[in-house]
Short mmCIF file of C-alpha atoms in Angstrom, two decimals:
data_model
loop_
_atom_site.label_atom_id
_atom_site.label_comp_id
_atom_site.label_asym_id
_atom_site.label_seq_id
_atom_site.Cartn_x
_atom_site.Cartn_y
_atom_site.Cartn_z
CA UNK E 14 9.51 -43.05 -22.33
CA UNK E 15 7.49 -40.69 -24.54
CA UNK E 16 4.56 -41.44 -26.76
CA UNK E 17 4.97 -41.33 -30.61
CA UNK E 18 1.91 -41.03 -32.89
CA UNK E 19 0.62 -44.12 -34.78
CA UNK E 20 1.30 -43.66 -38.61
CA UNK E 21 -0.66 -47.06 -40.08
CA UNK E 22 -4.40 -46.12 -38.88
CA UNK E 23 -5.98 -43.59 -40.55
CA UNK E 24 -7.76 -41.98 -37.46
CA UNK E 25 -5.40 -40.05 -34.53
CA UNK E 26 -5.40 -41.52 -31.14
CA UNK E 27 -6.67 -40.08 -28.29
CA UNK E 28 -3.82 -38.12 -27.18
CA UNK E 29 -2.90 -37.00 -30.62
CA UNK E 30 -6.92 -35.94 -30.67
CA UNK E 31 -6.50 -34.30 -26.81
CA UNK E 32 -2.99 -32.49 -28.34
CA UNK E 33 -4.96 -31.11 -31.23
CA UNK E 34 -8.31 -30.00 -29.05
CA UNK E 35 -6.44 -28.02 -26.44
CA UNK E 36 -3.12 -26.99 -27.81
CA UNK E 37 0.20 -27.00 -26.13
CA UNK E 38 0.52 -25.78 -22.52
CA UNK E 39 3.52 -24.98 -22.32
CA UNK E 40 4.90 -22.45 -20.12
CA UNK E 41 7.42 -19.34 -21.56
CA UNK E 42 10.40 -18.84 -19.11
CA UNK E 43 12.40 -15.93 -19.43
CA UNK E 44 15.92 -16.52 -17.73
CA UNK E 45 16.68 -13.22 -15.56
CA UNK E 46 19.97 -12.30 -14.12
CA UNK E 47 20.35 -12.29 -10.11
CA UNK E 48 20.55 -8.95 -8.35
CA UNK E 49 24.26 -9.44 -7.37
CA UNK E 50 25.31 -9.77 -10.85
CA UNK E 51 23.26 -7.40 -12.10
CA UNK E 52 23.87 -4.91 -9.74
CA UNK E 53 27.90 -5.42 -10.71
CA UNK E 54 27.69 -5.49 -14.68
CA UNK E 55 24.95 -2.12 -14.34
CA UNK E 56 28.60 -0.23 -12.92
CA UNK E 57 30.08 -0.52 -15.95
CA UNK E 58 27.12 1.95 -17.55
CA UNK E 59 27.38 4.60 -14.11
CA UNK E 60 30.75 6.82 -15.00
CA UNK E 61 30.48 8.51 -11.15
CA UNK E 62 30.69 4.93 -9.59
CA UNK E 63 33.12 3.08 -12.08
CA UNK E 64 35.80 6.40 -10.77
CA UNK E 65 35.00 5.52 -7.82
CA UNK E 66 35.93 1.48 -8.35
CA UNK E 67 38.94 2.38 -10.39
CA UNK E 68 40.36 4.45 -7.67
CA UNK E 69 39.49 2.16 -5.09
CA UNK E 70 41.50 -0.42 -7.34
CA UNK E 71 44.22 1.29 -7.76
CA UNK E 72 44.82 4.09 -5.85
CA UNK E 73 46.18 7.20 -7.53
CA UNK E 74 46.56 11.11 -7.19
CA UNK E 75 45.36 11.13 -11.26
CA UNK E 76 42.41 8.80 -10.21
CA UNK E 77 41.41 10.71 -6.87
CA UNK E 78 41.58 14.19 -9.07
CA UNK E 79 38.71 12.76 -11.56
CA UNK E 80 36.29 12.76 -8.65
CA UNK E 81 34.51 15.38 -7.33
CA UNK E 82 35.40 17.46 -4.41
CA UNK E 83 32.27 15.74 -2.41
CA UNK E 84 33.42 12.31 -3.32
CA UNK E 85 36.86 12.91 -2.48
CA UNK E 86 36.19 13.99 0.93
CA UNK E 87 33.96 11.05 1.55
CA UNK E 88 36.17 8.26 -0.83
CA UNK E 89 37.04 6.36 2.61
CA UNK E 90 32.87 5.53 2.99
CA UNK E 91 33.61 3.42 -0.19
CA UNK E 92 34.89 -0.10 -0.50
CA UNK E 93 34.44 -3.05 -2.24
CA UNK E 94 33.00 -6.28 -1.77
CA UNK E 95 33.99 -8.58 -4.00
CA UNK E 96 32.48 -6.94 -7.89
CA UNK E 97 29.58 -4.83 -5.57
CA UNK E 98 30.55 -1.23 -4.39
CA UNK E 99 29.78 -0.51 -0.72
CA UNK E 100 29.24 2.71 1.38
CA UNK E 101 28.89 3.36 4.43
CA UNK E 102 26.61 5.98 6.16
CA UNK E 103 28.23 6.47 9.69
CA UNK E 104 31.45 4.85 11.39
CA UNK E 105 29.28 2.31 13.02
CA UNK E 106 26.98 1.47 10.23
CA UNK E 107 27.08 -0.88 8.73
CA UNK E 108 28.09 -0.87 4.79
CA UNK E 109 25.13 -0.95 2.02
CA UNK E 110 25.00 -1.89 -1.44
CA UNK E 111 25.76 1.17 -4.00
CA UNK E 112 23.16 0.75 -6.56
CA UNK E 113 24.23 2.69 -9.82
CA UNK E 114 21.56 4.68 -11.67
CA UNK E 115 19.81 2.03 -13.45
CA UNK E 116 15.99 2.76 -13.68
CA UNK E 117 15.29 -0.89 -14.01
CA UNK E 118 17.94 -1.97 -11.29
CA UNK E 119 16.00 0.21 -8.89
CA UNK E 120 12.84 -0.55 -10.28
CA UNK E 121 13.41 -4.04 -9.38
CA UNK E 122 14.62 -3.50 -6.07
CA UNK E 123 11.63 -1.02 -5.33
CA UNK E 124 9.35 -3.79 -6.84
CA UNK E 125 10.33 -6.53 -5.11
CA UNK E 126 10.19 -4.33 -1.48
CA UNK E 127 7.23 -3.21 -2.48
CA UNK E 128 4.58 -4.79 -4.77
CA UNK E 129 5.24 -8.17 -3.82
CA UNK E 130 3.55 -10.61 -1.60
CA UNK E 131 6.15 -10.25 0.84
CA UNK E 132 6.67 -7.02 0.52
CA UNK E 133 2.88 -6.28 1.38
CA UNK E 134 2.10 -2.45 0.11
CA UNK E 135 3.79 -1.24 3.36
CA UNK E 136 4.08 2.67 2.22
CA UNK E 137 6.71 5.12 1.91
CA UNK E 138 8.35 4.83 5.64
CA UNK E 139 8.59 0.99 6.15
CA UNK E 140 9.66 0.02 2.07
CA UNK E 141 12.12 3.09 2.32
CA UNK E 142 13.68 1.34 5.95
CA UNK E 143 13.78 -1.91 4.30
CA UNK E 144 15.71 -0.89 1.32
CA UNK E 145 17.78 1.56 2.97
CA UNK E 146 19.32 -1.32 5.19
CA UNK E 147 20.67 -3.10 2.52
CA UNK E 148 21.12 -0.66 -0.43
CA UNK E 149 22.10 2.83 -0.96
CA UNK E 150 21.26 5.47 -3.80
CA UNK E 151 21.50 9.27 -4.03
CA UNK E 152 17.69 10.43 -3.44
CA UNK E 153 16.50 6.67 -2.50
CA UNK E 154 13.68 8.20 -0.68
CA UNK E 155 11.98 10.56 -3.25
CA UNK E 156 11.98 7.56 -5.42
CA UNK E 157 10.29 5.25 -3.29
CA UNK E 158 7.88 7.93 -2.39
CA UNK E 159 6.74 8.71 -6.45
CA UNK E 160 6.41 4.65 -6.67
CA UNK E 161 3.94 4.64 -3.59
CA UNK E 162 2.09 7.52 -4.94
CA UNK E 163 1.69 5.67 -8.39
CA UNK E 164 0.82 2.51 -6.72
CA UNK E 165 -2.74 1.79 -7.59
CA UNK E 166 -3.34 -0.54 -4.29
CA UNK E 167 -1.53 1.74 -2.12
CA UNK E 168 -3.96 4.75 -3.33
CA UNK E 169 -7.11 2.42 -2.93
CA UNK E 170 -6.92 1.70 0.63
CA UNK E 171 -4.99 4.52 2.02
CA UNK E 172 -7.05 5.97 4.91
CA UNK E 173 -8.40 9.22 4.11
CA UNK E 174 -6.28 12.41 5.07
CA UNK E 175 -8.80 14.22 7.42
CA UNK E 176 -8.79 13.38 10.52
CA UNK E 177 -11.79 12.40 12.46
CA UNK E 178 -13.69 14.43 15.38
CA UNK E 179 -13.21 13.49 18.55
CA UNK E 180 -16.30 11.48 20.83
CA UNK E 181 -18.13 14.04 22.80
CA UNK E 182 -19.86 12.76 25.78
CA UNK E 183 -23.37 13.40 26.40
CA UNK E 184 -24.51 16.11 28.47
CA UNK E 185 -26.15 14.55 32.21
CA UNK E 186 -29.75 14.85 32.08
CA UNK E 187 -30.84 17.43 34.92
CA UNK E 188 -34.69 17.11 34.28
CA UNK E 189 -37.23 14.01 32.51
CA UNK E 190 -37.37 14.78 28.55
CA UNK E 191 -34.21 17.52 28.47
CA UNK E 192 -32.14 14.91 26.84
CA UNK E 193 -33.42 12.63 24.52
CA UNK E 194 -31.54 10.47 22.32
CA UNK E 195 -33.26 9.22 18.97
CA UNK E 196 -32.34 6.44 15.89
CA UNK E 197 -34.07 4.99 13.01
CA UNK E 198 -34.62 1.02 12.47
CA UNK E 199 -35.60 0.22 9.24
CA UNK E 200 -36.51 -3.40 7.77
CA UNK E 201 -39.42 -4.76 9.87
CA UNK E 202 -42.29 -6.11 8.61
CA UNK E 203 -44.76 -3.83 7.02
CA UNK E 204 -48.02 -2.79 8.84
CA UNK E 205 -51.72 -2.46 7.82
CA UNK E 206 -49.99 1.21 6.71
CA UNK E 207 -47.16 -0.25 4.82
CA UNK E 208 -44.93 1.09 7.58
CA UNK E 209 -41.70 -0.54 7.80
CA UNK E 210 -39.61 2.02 9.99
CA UNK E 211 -39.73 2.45 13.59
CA UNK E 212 -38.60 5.93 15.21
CA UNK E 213 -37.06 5.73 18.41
CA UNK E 214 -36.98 8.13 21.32
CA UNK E 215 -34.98 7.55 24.69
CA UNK E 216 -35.40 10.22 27.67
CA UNK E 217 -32.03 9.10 28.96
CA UNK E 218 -33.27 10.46 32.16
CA UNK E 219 -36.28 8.48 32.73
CA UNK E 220 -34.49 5.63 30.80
CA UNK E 221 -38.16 5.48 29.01
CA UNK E 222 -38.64 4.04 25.25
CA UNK E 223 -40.80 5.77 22.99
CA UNK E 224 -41.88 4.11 19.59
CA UNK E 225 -43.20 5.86 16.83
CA UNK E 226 -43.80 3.71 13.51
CA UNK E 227 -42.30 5.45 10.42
CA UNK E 228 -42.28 5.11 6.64
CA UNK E 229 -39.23 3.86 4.60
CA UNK E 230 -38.93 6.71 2.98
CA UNK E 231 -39.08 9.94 4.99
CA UNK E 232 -41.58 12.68 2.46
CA UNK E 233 -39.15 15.71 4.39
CA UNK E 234 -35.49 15.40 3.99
CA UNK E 235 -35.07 17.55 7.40
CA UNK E 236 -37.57 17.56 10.13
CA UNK E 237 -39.72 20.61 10.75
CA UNK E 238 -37.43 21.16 14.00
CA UNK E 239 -33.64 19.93 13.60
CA UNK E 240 -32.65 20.72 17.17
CA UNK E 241 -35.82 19.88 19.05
CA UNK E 242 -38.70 17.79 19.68
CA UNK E 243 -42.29 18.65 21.44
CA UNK E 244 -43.88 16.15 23.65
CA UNK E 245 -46.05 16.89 26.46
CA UNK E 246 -45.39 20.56 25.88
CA UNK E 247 -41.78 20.08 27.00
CA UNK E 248 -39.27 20.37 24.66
CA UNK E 249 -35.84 18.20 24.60
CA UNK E 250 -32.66 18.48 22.89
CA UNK E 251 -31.95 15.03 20.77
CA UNK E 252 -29.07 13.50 20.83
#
């Protein structure tokens, strides 16, 4: 049951109206070939692999001779598998999917190990395992590892190259005020000065707190002694 538009009144009905208003919303669906199928039509455009499935075929001396002397030593890693072209890594390995050399093949692969949801941006060494297990090209890994390096996301939260300085512990306080560590709070309530900063001082020996009020914005960039502070006459390293 559909509805059809009234032609004896003059004015549209709502629905026409609500039609008109908002347009169609209709959704475009482009129908796109499954990986198995095109994996085995993309052979036809490869001329290394489609030797390769001709000898395996049928068999031949003039078949084996249009391979290369590589190939030939290594024709028994290949077999078939229905239309798809297999090869096999080691004796006990097991056999992978020979993708031709179809930039959008791999591309789609890559994508789909990759970029999506599932895939989850997991770099170079975990998309190249994944695809490796079920797939095999000639220089797989140098193109996984351009398509990580030109993946925006992948760039963006990346953790930054240099490596970090290990925690040094602090040195044991021999003596009252010969170690004194020392931080900033900021965001208090102002004072009768406008102060909003507290400085804070803490003989680590004497485990005695020392606040100084402070402005919000410091008028010297560096204190007048980086390395040391005066109090009492004795002087302390900060921390």
């Amino acid at each position: 049951m559909g509805h059809q538009p009234g032609i004896a009144e003059d004015e549209d009905d709502g629905i026409c109206l609500c039609c008109a208003e908002q347009g169609l919303n209709a959704m475009i669906s482009t129908p796109e070939l499954s990986i198995r199928t095109q994996i085995a039509e993309s052979y036809a455009n490869d001329s290394f692999y489609t030797g390769i499935i001709n000898y395996i075929r049928h068999p031949s001396e003039g078949s084996l001779a249009k391979l290369t002397k590589p190939t030939r030593d290594n024709i028994k890693r290949y077999a078939l598998d229905g239309p798809l072209l297999t090869y096999t890594m080691d004796v006990f390995d097991p056999p992978r999917v020979v993708i031709p050399a179809d930039d959008d093949l791999r591309a789609r692969l890559v994508h789909e190990f990759h970029d999506t949801p599932t895939g989850g941006h997991l770099g170079r060494e975990k998309t190249f395992a994944a695809i490796s297990r079920v797939f095999f090209w000639p220089r797989m890994y140098k193109y996984i590892q351009k398509w990580v390096r030109s993946c925006e996301i992948c760039q963006r939260v990346k953790p930054a190259p240099s490596s970090q300085a290990p925690l040094r512990p602090l040195p044991i306080a021999t003596e009252a005020w010969r170690s004194v560590s020392m931080d900033f709070i900021f965001g208090l309530p102002p004072d009768e000065q406008k102060r909003t900063g507290v400085l804070v001082l803490w003989i680590d020996l004497a485990k005695w707190c020392i606040l100084l009020q402070s402005p919000r914005m410091l008028r010297r960039r560096r204190p007048r002694r980086s390395s040391s502070i005066s109090y009492f006459d004795i002087t302390a390293c900060l921390n």
